[in-house]
N, C-alpha and C. Protein backbone atom coordinates (compact mmCIF):
# COMPACT_ATOMS: atom_id res chain seq x y z
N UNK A 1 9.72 -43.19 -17.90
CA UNK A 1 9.83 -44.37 -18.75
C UNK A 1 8.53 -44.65 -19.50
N UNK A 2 7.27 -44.76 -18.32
CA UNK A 2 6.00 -45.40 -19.67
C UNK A 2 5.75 -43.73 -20.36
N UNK A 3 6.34 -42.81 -20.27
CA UNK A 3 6.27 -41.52 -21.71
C UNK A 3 6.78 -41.85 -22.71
N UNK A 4 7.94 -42.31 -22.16
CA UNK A 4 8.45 -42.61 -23.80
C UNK A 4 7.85 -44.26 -24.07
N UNK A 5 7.33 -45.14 -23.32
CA UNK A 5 6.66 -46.26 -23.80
C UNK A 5 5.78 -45.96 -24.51
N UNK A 6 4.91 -44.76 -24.09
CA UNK A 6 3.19 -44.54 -24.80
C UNK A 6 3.87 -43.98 -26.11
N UNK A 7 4.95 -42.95 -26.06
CA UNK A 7 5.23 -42.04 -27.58
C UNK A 7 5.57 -43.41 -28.51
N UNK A 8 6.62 -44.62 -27.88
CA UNK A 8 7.56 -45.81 -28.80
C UNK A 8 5.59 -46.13 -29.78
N UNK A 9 4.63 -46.20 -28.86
CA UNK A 9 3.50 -46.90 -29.31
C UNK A 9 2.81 -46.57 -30.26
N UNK A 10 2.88 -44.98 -29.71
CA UNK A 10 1.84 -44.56 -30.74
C UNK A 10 3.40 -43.93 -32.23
N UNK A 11 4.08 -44.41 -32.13
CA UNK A 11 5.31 -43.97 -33.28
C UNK A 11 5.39 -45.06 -33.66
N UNK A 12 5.07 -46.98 -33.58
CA UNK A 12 5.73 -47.49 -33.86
C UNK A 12 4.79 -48.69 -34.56
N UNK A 13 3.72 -48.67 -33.75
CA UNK A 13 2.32 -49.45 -33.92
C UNK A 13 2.45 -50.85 -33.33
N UNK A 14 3.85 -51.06 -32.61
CA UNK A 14 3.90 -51.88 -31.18
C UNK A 14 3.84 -51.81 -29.66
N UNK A 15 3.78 -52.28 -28.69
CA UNK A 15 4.11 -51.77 -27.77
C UNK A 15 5.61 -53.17 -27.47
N UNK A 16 6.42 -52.37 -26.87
CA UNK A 16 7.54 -52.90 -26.99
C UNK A 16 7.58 -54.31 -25.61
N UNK A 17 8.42 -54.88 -26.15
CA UNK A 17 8.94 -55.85 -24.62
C UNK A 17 9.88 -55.37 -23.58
N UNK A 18 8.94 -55.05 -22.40
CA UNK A 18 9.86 -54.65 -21.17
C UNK A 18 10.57 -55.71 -20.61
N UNK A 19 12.43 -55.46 -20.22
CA UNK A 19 13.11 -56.11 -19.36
C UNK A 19 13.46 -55.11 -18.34
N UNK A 20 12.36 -55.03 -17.67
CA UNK A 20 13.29 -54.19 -16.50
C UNK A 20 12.54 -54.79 -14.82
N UNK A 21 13.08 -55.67 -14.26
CA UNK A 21 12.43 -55.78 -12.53
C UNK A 21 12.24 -54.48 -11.89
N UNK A 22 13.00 -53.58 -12.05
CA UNK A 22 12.74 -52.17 -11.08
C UNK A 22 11.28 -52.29 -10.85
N UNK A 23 10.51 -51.80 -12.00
CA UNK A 23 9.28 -51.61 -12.77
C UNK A 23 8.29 -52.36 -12.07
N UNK A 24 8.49 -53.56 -11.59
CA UNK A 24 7.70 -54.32 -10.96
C UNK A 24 7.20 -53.75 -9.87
N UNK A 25 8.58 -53.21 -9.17
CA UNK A 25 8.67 -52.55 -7.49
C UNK A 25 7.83 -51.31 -7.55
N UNK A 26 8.29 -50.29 -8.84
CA UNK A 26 7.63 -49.57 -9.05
C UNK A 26 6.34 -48.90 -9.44
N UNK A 27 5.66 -50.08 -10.28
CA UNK A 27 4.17 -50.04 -10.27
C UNK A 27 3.38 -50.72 -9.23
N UNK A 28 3.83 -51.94 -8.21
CA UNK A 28 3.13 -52.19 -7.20
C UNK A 28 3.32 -51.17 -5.96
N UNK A 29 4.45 -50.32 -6.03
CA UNK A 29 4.34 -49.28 -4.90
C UNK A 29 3.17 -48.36 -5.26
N UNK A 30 3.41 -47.90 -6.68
CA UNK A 30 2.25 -47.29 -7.14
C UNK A 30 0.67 -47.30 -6.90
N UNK A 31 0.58 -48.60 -7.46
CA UNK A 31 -1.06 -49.26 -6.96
C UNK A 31 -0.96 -49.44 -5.46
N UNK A 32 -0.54 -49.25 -4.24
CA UNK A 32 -1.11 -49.25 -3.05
C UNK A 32 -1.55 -47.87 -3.12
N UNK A 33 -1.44 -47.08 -3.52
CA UNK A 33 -1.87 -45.42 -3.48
C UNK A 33 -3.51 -45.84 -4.69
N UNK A 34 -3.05 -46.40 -5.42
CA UNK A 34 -4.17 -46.25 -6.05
C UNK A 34 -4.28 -47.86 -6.81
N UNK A 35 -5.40 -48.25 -6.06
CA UNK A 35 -5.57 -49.62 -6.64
C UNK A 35 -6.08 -50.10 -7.67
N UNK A 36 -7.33 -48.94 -8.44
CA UNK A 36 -8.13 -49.43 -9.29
C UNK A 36 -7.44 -48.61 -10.68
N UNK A 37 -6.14 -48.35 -10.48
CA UNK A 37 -5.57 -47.29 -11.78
C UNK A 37 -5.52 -48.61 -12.64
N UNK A 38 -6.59 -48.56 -13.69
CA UNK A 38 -6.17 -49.56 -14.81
C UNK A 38 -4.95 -49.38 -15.60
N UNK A 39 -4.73 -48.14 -15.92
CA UNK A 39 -3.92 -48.15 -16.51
C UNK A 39 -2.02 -48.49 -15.88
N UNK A 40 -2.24 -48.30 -14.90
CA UNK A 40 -0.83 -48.95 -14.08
C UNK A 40 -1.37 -50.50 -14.18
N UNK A 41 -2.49 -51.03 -13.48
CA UNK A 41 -2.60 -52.12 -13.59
C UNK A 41 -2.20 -53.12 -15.38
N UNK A 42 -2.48 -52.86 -16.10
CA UNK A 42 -2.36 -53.07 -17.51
C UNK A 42 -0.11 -52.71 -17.64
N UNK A 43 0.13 -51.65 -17.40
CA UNK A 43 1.09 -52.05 -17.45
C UNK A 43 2.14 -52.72 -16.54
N UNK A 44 1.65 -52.85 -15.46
CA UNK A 44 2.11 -54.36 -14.40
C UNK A 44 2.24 -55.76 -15.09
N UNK A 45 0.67 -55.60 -15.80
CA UNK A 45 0.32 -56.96 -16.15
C UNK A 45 1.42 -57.06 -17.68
N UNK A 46 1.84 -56.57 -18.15
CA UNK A 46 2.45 -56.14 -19.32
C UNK A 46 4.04 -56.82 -19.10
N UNK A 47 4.41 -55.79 -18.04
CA UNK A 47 5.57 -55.89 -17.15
C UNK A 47 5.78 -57.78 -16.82
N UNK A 48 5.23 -58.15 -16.37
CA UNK A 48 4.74 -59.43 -16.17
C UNK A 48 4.55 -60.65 -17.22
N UNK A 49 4.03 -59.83 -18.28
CA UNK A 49 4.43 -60.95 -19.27
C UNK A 49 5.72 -61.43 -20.03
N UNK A 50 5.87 -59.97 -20.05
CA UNK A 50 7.41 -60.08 -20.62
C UNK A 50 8.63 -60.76 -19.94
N UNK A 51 8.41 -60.61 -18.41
CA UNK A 51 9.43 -61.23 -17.83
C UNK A 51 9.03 -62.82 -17.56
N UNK A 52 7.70 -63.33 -17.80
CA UNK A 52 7.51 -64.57 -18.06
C UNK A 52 6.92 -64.88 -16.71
N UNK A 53 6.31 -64.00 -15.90
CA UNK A 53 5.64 -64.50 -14.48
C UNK A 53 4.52 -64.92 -14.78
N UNK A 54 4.29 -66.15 -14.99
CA UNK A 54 2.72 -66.65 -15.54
C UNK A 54 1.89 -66.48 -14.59
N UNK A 55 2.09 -66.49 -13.36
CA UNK A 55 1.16 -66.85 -12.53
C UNK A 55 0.68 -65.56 -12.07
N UNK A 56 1.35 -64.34 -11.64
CA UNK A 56 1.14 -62.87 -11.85
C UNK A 56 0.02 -62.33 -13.00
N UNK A 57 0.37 -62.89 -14.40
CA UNK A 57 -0.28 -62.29 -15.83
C UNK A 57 -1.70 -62.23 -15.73
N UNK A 58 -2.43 -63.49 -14.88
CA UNK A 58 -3.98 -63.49 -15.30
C UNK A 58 -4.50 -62.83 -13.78
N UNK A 59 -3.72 -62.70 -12.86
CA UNK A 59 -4.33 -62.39 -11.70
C UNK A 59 -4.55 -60.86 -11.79
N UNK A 60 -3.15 -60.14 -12.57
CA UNK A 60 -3.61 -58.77 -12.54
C UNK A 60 -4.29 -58.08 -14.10
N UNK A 61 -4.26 -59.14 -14.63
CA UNK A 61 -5.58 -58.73 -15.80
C UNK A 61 -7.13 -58.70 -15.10
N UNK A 62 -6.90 -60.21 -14.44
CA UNK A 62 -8.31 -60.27 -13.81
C UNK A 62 -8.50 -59.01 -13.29
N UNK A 63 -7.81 -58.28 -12.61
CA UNK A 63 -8.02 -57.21 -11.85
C UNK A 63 -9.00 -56.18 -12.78
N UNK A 64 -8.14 -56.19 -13.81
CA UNK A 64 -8.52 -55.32 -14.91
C UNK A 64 -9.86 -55.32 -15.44
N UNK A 65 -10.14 -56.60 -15.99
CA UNK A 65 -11.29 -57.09 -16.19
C UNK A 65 -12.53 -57.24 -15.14
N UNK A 66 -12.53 -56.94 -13.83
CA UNK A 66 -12.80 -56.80 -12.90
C UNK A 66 -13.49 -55.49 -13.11
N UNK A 67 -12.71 -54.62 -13.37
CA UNK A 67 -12.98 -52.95 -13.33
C UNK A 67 -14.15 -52.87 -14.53
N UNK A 68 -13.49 -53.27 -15.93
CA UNK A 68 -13.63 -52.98 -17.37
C UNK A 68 -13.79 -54.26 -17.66
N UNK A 69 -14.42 -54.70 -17.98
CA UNK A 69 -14.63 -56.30 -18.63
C UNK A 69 -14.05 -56.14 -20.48
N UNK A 70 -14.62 -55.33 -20.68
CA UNK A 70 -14.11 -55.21 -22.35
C UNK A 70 -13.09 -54.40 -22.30
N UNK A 71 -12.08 -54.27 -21.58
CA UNK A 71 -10.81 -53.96 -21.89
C UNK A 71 -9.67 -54.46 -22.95
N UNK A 72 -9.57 -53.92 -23.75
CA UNK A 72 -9.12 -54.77 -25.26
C UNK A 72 -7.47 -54.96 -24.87
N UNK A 73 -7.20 -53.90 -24.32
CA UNK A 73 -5.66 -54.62 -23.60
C UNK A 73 -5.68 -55.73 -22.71
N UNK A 74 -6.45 -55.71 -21.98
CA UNK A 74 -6.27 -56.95 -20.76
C UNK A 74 -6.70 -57.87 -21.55
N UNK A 75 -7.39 -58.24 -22.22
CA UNK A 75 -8.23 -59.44 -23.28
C UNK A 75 -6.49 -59.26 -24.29
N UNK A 76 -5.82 -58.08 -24.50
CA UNK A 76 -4.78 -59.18 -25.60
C UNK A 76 -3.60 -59.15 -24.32
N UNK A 77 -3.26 -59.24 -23.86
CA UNK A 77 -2.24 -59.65 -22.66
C UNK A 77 -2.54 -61.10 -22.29
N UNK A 78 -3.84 -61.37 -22.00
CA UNK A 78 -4.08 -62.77 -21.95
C UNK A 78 -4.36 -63.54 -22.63
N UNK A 79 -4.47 -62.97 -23.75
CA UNK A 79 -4.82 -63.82 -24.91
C UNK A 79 -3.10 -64.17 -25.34
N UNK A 80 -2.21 -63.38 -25.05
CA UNK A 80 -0.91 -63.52 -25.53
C UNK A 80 -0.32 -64.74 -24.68
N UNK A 81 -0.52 -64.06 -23.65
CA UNK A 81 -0.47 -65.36 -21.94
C UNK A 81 -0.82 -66.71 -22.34
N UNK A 82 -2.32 -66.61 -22.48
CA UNK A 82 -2.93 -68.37 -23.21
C UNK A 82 -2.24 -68.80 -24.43
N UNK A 83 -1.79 -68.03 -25.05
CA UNK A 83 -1.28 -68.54 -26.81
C UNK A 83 0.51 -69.11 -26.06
N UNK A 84 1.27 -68.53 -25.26
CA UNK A 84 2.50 -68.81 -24.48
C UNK A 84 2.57 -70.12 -24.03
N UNK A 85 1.27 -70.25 -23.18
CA UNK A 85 0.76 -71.91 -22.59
C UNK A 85 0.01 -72.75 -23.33
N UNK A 86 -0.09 -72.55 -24.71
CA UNK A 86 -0.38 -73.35 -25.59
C UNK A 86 -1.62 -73.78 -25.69
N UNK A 87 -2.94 -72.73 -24.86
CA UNK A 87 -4.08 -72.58 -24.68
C UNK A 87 -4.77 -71.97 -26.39
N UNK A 88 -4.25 -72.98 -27.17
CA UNK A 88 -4.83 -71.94 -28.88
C UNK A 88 -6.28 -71.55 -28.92
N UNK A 89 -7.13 -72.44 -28.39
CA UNK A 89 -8.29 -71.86 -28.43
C UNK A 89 -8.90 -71.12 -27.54
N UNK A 90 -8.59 -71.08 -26.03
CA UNK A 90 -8.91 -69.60 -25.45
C UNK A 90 -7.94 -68.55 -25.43
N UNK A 91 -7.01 -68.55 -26.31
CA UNK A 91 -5.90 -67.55 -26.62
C UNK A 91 -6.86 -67.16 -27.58
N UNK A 92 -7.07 -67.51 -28.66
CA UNK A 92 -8.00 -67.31 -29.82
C UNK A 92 -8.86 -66.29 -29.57
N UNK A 93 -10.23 -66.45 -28.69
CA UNK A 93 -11.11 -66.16 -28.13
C UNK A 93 -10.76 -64.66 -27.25
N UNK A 94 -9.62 -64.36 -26.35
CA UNK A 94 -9.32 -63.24 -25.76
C UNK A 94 -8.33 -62.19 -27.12
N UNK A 95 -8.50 -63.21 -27.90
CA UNK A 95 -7.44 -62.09 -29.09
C UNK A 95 -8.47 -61.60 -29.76
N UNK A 96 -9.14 -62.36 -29.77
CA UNK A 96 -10.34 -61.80 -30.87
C UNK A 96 -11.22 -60.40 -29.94
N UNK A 97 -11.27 -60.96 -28.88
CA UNK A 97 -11.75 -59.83 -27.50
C UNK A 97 -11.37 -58.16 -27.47
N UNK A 98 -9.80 -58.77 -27.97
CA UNK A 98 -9.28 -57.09 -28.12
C UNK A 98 -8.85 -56.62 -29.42
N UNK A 99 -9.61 -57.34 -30.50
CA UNK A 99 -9.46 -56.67 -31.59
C UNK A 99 -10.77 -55.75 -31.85
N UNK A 100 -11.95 -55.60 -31.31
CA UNK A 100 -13.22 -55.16 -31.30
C UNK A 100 -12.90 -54.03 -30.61
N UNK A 101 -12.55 -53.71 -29.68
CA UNK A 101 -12.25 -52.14 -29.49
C UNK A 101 -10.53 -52.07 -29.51
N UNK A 102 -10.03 -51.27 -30.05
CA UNK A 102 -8.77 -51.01 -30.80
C UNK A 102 -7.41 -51.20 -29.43
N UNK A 103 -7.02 -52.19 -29.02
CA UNK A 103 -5.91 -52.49 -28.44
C UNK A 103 -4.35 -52.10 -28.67
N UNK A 104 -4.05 -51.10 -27.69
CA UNK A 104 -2.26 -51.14 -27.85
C UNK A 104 -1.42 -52.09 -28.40
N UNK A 105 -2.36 -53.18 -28.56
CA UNK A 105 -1.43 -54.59 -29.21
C UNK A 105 -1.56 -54.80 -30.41
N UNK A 106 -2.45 -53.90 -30.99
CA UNK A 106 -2.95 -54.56 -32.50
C UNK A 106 -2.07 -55.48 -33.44
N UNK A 107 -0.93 -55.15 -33.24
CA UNK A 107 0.07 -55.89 -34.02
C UNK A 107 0.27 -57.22 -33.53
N UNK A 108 0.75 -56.94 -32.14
CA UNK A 108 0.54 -58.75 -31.95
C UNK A 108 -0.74 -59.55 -31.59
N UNK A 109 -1.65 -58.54 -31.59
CA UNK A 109 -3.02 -59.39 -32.09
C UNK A 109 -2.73 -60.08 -33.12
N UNK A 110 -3.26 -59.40 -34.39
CA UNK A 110 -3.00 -59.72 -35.05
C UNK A 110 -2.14 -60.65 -35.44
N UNK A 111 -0.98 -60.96 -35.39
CA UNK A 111 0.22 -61.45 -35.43
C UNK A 111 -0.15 -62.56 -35.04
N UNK A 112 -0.59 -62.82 -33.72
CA UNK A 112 -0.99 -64.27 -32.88
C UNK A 112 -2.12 -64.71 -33.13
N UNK A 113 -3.14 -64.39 -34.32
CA UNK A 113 -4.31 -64.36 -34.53
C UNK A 113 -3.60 -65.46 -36.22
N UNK A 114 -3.27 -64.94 -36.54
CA UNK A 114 -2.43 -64.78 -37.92
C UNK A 114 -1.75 -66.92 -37.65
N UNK A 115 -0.95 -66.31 -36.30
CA UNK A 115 -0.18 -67.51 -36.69
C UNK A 115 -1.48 -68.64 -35.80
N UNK A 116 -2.14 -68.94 -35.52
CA UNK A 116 -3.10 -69.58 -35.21
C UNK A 116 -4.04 -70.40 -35.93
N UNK A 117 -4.24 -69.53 -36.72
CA UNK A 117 -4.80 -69.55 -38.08
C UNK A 117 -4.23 -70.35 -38.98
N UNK A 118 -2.62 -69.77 -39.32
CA UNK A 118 -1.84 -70.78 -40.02
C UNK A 118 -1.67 -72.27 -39.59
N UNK A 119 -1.65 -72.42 -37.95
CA UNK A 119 -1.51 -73.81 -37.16
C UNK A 119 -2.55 -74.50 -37.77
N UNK A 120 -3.93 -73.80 -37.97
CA UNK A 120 -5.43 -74.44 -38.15
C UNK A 120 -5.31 -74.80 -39.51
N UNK A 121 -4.25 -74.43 -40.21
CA UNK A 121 -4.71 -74.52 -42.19
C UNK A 121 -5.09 -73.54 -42.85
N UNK A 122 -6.05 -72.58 -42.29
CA UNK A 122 -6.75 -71.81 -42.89
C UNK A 122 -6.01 -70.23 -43.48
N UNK A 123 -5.56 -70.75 -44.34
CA UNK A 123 -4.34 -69.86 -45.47
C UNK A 123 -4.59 -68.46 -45.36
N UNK A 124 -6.47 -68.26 -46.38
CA UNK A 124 -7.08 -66.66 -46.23
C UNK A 124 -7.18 -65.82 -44.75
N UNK A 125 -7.42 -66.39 -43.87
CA UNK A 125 -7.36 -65.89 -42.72
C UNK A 125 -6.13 -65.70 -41.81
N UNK A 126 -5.04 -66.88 -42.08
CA UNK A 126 -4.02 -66.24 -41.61
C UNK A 126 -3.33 -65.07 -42.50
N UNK A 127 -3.85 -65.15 -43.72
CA UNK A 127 -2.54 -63.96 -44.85
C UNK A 127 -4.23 -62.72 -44.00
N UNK A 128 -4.80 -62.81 -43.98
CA UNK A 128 -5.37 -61.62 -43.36
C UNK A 128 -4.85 -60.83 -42.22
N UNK A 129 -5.14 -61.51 -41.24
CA UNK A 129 -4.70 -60.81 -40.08
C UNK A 129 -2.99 -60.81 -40.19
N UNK A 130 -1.83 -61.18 -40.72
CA UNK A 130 -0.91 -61.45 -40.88
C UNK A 130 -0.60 -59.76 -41.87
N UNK A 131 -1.27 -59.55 -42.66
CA UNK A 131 -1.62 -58.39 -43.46
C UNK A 131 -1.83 -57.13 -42.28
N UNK A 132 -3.21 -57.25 -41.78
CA UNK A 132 -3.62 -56.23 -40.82
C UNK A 132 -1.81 -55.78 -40.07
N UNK A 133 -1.75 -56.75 -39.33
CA UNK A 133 -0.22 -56.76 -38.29
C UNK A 133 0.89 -55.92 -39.25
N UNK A 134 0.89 -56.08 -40.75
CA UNK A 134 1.96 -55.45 -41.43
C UNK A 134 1.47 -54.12 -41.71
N UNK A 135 0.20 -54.00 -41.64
CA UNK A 135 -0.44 -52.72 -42.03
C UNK A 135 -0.45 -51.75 -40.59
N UNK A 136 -0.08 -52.42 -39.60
CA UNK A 136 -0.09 -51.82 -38.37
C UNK A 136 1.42 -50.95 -38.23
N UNK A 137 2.22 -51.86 -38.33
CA UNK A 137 3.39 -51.57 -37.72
C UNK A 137 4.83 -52.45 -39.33
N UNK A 138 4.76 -51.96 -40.08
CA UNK A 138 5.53 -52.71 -41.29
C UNK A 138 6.93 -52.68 -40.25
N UNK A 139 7.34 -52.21 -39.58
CA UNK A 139 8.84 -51.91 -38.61
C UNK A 139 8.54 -52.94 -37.99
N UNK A 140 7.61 -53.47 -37.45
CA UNK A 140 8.03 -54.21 -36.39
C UNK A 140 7.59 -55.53 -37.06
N UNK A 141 6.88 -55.55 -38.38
CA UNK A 141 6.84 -56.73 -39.05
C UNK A 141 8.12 -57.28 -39.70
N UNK A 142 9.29 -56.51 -39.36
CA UNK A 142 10.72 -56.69 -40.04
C UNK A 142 11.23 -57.08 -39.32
N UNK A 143 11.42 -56.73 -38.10
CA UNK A 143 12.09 -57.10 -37.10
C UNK A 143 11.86 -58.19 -35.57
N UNK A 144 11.91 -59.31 -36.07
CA UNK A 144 11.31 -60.74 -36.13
C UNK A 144 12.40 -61.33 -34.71
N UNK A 145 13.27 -60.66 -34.80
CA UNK A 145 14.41 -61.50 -33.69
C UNK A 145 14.59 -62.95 -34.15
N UNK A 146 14.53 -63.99 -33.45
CA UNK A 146 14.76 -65.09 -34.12
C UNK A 146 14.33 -66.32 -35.27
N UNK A 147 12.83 -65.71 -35.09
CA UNK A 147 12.13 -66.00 -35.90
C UNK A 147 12.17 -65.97 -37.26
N UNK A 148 11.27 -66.22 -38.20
CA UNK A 148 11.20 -65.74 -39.49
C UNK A 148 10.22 -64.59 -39.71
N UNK A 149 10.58 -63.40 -39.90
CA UNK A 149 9.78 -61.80 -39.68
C UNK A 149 8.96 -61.94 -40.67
N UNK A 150 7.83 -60.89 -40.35
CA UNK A 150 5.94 -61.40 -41.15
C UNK A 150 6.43 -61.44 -42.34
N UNK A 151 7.29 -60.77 -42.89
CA UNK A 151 7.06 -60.34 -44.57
C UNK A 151 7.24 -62.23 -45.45
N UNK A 152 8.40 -62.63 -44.10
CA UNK A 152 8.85 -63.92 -45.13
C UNK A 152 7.61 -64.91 -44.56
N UNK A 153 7.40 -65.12 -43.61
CA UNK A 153 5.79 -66.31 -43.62
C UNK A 153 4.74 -65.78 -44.88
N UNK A 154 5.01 -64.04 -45.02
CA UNK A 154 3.41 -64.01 -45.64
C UNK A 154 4.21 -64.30 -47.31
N UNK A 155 5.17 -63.81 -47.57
CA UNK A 155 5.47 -64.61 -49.03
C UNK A 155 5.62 -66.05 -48.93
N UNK A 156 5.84 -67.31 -48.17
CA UNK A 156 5.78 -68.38 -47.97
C UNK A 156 4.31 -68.60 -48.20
N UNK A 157 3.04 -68.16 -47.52
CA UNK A 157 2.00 -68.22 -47.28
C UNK A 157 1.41 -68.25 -49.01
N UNK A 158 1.72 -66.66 -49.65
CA UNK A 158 1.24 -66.46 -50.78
C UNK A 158 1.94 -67.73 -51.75
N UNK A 159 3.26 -68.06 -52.07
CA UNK A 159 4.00 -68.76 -52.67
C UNK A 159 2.66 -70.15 -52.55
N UNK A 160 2.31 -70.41 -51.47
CA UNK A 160 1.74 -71.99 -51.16
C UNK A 160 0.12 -71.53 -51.92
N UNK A 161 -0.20 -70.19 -51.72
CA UNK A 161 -1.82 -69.81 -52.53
C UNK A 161 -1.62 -69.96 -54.12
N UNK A 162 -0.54 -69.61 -54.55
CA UNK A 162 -0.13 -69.42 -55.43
C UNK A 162 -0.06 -68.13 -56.42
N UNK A 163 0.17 -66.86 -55.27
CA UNK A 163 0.08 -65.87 -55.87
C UNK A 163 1.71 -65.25 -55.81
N UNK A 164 2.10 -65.39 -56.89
CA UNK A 164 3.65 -65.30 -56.92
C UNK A 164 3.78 -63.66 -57.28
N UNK A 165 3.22 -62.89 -57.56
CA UNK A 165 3.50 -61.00 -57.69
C UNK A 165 3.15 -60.64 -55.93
N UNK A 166 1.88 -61.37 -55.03
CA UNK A 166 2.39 -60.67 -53.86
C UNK A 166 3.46 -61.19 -53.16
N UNK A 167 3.58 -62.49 -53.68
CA UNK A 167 4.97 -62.98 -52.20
C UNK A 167 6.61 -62.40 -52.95
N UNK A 168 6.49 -61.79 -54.33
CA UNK A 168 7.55 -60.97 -54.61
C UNK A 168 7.93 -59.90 -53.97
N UNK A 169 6.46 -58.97 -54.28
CA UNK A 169 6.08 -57.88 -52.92
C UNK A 169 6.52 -58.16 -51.74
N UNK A 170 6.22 -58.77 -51.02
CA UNK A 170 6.54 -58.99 -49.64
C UNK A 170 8.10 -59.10 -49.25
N UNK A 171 8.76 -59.86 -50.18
CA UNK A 171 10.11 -60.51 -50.28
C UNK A 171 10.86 -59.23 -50.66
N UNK A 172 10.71 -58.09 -51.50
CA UNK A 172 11.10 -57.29 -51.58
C UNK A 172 10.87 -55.86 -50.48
N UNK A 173 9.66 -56.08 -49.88
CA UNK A 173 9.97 -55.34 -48.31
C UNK A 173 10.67 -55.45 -47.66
């Protein structure tokens, strides 16, 4: 399963949302053999967010961060975690953490960097990183689920700057 997770990642410029409990059983059987595997640890902690175990998310990042302090995944897992609990400004702060060395998340860095930004007012900086996120992964900037998907905030965004040829652009992606 995480083979074809790492290929979905590096093919897609997301890393996807896991629903699976098995996974849970299966990476903590894992880590008793080997405790300091960051990289199982990271996708535990992953595993964990997605299924919404808050209280799990920062304990096994900490782990992470423990090992690797500048781990740009564990810094955007919790930065995703804090932005969930409505922590905007140390969500802020751990997003920004894992945009400095290149994170499996770049997109929803970005993305949660983006809409933060927009919460704050600050137009140029959210159509930035809002940009970066489309420049990452334009597929997964389409596919929004319930939301309104990047292309239509960032022509909303441009429409309000008043640049009406890019939010055409966008609207026509």
């Amino acid at each position: 399963f995480f083979k074809y997770l790492d290929e979905w990642v590096v093919s897609n410029g997301l890393v996807p949302v896991v629903q699976n409990e098995n996974l849970v059983d299966l990476l903590q059987l894992d880590l008793e053999d080997d405790p300091g595997n960051i990289d199982k640890l990271l996708k535990l902690a992953w595993v964990y967010y997605c299924a919404g175990v808050e209280v799990d998310v920062p304990l096994t990042v900490g782990k992470v961060l423990k090992l690797d302090p500048d781990n740009a995944d564990a810094h955007a897992i919790l930065g995703l975690q804090k932005l969930r609990e409505k922590k905007t400004a140390a969500a802020e702060k751990d997003l920004l953490k894992a945009l400095a060395p290149k994170t499996r998340s770049l997109f929803r860095v970005n993305e949660a960097l983006g809409n933060i930004a927009m919460k704050n007012g600050d137009k140029e900086k959210a159509i930035g990183f809002l940009e970066r996120a489309r420049a990452v992964s334009p597929r997964a900037g389409a596919l929004q689920g319930r939301r309104a998907n990047l292309y239509s905030r960032l022509a909303s965004w441009y429409r309000e700057s008043g640049d009406e040829e890019k939010m055409i652009e966008r609207l026509d992606q």
